[in-house]
mmCIF file with all atom_site columns, C-alpha atoms in Angstrom:
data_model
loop_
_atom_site.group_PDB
_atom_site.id
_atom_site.type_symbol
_atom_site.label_atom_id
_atom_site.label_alt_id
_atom_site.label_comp_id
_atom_site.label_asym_id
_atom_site.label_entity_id
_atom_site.label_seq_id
_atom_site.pdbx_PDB_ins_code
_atom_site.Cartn_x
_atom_site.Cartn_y
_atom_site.Cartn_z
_atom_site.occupancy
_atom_site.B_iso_or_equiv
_atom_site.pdbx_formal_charge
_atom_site.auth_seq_id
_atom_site.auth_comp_id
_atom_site.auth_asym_id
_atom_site.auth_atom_id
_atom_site.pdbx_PDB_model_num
ATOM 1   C CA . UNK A 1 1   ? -2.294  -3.043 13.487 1.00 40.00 ? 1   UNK A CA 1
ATOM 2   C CA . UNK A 1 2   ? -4.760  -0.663 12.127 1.00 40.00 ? 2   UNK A CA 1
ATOM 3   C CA . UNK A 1 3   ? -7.464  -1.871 15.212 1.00 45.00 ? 3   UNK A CA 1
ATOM 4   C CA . UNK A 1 4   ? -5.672  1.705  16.367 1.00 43.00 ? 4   UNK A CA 1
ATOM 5   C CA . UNK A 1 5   ? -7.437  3.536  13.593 1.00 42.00 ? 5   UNK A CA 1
ATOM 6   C CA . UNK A 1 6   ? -10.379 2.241  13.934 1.00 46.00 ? 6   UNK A CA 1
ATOM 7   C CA . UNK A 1 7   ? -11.256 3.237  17.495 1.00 46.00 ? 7   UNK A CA 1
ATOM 8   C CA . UNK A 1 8   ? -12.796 6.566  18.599 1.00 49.00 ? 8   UNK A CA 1
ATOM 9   C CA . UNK A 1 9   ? -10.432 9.138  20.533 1.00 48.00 ? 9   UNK A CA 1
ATOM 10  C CA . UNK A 1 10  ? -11.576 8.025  23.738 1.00 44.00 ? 10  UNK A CA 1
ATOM 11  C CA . UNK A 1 11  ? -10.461 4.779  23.416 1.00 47.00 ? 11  UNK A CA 1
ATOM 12  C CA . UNK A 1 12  ? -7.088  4.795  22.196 1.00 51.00 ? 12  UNK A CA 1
ATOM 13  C CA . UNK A 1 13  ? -5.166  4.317  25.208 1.00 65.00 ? 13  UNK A CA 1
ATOM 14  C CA . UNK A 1 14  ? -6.567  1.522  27.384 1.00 85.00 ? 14  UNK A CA 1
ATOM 15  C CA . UNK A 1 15  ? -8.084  2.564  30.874 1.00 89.00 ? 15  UNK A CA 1
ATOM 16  C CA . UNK A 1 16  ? -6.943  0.243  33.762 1.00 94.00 ? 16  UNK A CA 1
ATOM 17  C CA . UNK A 1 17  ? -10.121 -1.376 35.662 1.00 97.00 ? 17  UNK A CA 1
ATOM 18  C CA . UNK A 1 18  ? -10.327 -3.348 38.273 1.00 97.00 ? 18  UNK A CA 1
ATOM 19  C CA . UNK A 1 19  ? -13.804 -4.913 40.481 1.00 97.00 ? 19  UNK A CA 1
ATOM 20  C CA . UNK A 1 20  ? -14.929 -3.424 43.759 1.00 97.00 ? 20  UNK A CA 1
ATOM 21  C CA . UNK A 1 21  ? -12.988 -5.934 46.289 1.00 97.00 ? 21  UNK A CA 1
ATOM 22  C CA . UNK A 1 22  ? -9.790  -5.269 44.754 1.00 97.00 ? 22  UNK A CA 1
ATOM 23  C CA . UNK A 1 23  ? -10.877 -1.219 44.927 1.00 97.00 ? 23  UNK A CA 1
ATOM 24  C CA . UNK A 1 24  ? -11.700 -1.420 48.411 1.00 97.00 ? 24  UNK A CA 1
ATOM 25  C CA . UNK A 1 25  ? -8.793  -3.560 49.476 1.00 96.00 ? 25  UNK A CA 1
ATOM 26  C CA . UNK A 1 26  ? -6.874  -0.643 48.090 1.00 96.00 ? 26  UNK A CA 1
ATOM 27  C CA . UNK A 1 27  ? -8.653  1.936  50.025 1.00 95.00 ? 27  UNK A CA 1
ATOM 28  C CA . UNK A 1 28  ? -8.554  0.169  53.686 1.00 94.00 ? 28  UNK A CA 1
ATOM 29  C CA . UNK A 1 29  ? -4.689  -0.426 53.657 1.00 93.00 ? 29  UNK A CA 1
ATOM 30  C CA . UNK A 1 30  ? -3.706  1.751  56.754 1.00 91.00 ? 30  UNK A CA 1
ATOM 31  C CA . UNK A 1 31  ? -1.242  3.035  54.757 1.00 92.00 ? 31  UNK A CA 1
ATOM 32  C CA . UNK A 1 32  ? -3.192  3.669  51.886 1.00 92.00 ? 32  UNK A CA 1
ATOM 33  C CA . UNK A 1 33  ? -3.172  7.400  50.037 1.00 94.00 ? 33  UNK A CA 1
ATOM 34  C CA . UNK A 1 34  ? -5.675  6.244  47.191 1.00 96.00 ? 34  UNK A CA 1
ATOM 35  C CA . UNK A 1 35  ? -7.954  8.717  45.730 1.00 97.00 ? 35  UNK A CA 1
ATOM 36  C CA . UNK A 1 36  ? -11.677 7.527  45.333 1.00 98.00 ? 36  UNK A CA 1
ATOM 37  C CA . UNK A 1 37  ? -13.699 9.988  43.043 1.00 98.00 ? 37  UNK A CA 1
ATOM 38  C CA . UNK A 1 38  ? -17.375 9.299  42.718 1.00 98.00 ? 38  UNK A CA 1
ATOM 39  C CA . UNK A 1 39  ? -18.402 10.892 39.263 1.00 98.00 ? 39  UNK A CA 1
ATOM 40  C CA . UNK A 1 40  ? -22.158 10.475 39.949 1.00 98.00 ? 40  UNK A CA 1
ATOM 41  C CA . UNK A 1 41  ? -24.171 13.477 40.145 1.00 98.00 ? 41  UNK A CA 1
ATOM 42  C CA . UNK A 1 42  ? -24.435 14.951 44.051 1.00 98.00 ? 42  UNK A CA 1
ATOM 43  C CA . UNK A 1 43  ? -28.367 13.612 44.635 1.00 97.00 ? 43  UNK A CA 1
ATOM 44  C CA . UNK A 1 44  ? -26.744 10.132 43.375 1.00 97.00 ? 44  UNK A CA 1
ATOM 45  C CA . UNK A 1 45  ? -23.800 10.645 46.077 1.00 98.00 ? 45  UNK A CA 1
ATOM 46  C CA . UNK A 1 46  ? -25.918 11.247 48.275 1.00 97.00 ? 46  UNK A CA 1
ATOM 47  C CA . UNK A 1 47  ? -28.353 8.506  47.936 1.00 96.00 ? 47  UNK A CA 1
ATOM 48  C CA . UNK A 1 48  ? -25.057 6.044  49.269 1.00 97.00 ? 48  UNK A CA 1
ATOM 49  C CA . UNK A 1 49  ? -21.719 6.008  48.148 1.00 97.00 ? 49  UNK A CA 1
ATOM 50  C CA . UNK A 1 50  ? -17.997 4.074  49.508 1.00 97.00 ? 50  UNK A CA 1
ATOM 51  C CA . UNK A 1 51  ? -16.521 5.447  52.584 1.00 94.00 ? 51  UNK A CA 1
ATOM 52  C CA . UNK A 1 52  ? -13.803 7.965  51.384 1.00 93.00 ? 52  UNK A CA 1
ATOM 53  C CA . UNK A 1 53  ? -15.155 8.737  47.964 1.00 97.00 ? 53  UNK A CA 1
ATOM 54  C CA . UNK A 1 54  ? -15.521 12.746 47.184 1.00 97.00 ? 54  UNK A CA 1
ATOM 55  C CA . UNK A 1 55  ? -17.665 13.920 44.712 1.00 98.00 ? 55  UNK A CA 1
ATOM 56  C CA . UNK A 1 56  ? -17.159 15.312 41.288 1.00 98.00 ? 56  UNK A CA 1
ATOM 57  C CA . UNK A 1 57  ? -19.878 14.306 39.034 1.00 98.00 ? 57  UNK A CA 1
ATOM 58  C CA . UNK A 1 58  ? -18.525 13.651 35.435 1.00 98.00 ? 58  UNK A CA 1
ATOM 59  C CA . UNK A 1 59  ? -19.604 16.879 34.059 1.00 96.00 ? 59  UNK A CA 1
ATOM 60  C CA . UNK A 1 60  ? -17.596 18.917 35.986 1.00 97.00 ? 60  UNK A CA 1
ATOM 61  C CA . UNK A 1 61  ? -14.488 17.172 36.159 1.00 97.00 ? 61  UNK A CA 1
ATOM 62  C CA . UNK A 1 62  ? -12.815 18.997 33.572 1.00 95.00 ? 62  UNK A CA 1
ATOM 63  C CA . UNK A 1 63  ? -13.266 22.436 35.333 1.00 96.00 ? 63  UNK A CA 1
ATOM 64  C CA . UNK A 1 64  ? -12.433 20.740 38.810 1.00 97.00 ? 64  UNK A CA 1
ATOM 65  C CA . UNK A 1 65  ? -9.508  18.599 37.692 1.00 96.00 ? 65  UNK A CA 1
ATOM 66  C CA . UNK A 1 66  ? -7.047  20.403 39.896 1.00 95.00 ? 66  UNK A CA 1
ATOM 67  C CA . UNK A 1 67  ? -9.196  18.827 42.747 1.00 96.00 ? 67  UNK A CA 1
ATOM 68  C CA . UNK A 1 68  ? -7.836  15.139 41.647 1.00 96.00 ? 68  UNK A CA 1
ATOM 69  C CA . UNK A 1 69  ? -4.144  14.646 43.038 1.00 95.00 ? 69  UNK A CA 1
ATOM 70  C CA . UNK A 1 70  ? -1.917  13.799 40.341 1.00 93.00 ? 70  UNK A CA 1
ATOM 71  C CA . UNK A 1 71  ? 0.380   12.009 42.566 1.00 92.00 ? 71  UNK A CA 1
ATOM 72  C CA . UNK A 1 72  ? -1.500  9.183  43.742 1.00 94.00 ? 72  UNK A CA 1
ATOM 73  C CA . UNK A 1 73  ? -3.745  6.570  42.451 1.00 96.00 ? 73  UNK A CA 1
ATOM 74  C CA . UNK A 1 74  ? -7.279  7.714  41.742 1.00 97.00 ? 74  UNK A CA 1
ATOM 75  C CA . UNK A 1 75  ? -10.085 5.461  41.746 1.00 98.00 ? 75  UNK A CA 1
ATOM 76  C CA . UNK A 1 76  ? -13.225 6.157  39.689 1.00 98.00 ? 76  UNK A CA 1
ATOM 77  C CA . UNK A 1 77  ? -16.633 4.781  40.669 1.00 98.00 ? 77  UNK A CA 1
ATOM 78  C CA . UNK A 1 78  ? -20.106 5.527  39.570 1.00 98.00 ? 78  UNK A CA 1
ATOM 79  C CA . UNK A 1 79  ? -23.345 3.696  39.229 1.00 97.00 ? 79  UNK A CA 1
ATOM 80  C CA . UNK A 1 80  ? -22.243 0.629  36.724 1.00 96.00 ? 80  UNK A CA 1
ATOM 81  C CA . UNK A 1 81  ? -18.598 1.532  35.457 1.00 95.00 ? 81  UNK A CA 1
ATOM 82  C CA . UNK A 1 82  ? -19.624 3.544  32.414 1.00 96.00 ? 82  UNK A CA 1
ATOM 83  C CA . UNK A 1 83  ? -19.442 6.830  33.094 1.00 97.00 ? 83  UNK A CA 1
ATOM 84  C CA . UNK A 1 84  ? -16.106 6.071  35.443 1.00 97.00 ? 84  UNK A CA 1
ATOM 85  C CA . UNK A 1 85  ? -14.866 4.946  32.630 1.00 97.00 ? 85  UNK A CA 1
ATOM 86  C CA . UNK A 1 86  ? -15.375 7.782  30.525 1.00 97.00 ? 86  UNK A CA 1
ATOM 87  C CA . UNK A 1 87  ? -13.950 9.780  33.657 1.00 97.00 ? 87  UNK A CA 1
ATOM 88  C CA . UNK A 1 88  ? -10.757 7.821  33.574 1.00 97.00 ? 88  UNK A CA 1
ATOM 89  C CA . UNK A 1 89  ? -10.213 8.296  29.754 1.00 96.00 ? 89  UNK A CA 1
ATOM 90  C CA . UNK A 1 90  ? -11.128 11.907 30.276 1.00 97.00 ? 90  UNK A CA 1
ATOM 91  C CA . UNK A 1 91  ? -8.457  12.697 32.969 1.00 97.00 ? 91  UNK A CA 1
ATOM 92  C CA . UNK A 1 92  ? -5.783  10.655 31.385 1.00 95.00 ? 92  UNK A CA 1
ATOM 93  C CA . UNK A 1 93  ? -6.623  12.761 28.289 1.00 95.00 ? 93  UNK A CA 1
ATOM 94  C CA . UNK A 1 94  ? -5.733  15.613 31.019 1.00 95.00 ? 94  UNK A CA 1
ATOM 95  C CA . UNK A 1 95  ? -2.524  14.264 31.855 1.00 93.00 ? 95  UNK A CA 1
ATOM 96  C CA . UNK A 1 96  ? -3.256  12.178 34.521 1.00 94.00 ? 96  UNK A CA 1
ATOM 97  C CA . UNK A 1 97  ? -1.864  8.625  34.147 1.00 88.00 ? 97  UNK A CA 1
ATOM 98  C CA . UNK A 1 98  ? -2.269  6.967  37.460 1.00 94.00 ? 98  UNK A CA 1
ATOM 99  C CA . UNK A 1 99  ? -6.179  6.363  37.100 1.00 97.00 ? 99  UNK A CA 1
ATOM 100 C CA . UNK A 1 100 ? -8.269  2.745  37.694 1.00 97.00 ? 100 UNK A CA 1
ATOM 101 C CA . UNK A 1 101 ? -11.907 2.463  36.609 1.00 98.00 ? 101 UNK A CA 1
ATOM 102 C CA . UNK A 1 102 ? -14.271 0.356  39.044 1.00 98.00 ? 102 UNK A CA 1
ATOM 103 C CA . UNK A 1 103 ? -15.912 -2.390 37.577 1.00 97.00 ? 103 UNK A CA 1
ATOM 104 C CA . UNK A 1 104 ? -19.657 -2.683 38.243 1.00 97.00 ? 104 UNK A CA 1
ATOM 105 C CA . UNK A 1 105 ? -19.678 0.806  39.798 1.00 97.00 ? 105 UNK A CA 1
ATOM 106 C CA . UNK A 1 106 ? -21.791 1.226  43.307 1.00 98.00 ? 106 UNK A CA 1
ATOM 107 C CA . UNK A 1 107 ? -24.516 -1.107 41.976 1.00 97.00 ? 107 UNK A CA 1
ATOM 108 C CA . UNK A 1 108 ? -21.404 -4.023 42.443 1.00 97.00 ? 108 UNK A CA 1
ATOM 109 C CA . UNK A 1 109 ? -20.143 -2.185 45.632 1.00 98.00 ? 109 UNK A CA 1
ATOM 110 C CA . UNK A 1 110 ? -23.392 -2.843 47.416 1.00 97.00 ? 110 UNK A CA 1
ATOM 111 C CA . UNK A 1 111 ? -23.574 -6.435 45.827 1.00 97.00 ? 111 UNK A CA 1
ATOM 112 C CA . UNK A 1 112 ? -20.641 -7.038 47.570 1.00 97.00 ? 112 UNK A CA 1
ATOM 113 C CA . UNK A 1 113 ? -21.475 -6.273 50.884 1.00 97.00 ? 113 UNK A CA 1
ATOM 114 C CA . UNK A 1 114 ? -19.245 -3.666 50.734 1.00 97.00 ? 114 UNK A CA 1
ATOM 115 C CA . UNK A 1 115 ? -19.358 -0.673 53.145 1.00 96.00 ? 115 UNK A CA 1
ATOM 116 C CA . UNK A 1 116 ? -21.560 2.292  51.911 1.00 97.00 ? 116 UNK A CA 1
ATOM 117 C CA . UNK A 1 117 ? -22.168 5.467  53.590 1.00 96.00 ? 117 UNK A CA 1
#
């Protein structure tokens, strides 16, 4: 009961996460309209990131959060899931409900096998 009280801002409402197969099972549906945001900064992006992902590094996604669709899912990835996360509290914060961190980040993505462009 008062666990609620005790948390900081950021974490009072829970951010939904999920790991990097389940993300890019998501993404590769043919009929898939998922969002993938990559909040690392641009010389991060652009050192490898996930097929699909668009860039808005975490410091300017408050002043660019009419770039993130509010009617689909959005996916947040970044190095190791930290600063997605923060991402995800931040834009739910902003209204929008419909966001997943990625567990592990790109650092798990490439683990994986995953695809990386």
């Amino acid at each position: 009961m008062f666990g609620r009280f005790l948390r900081g801002p950021e974490e009072a409402q829970a951010v939904s996460t999920i790991d990097v197969r389940e993300a890019w099972e998501r993404l590769s549906r043919a009929d898939s309209e998922v969002v993938l945001i990559d909040v690392r900064e641009p010389w991060e992006y652009r050192s490898g990131h996930a097929p699909r992902a668009v860039n808005i590094p975490l410091g300017q996604l408050a002043t660019r959060v009419d770039e993130v669709p509010r009617d689909r899912e959005v996916l947040l990835i970044c190095l190791s899931g930290h600063r997605s996360a923060q991402a995800a509290r931040l834009l739910q914060r902003l209204g929008l409900p419909r966001v997943v961190n990625i567990k592990g980040g790109i650092t798990s993505w490439r683990l994986h096998g995953l695809p990386v462009e």
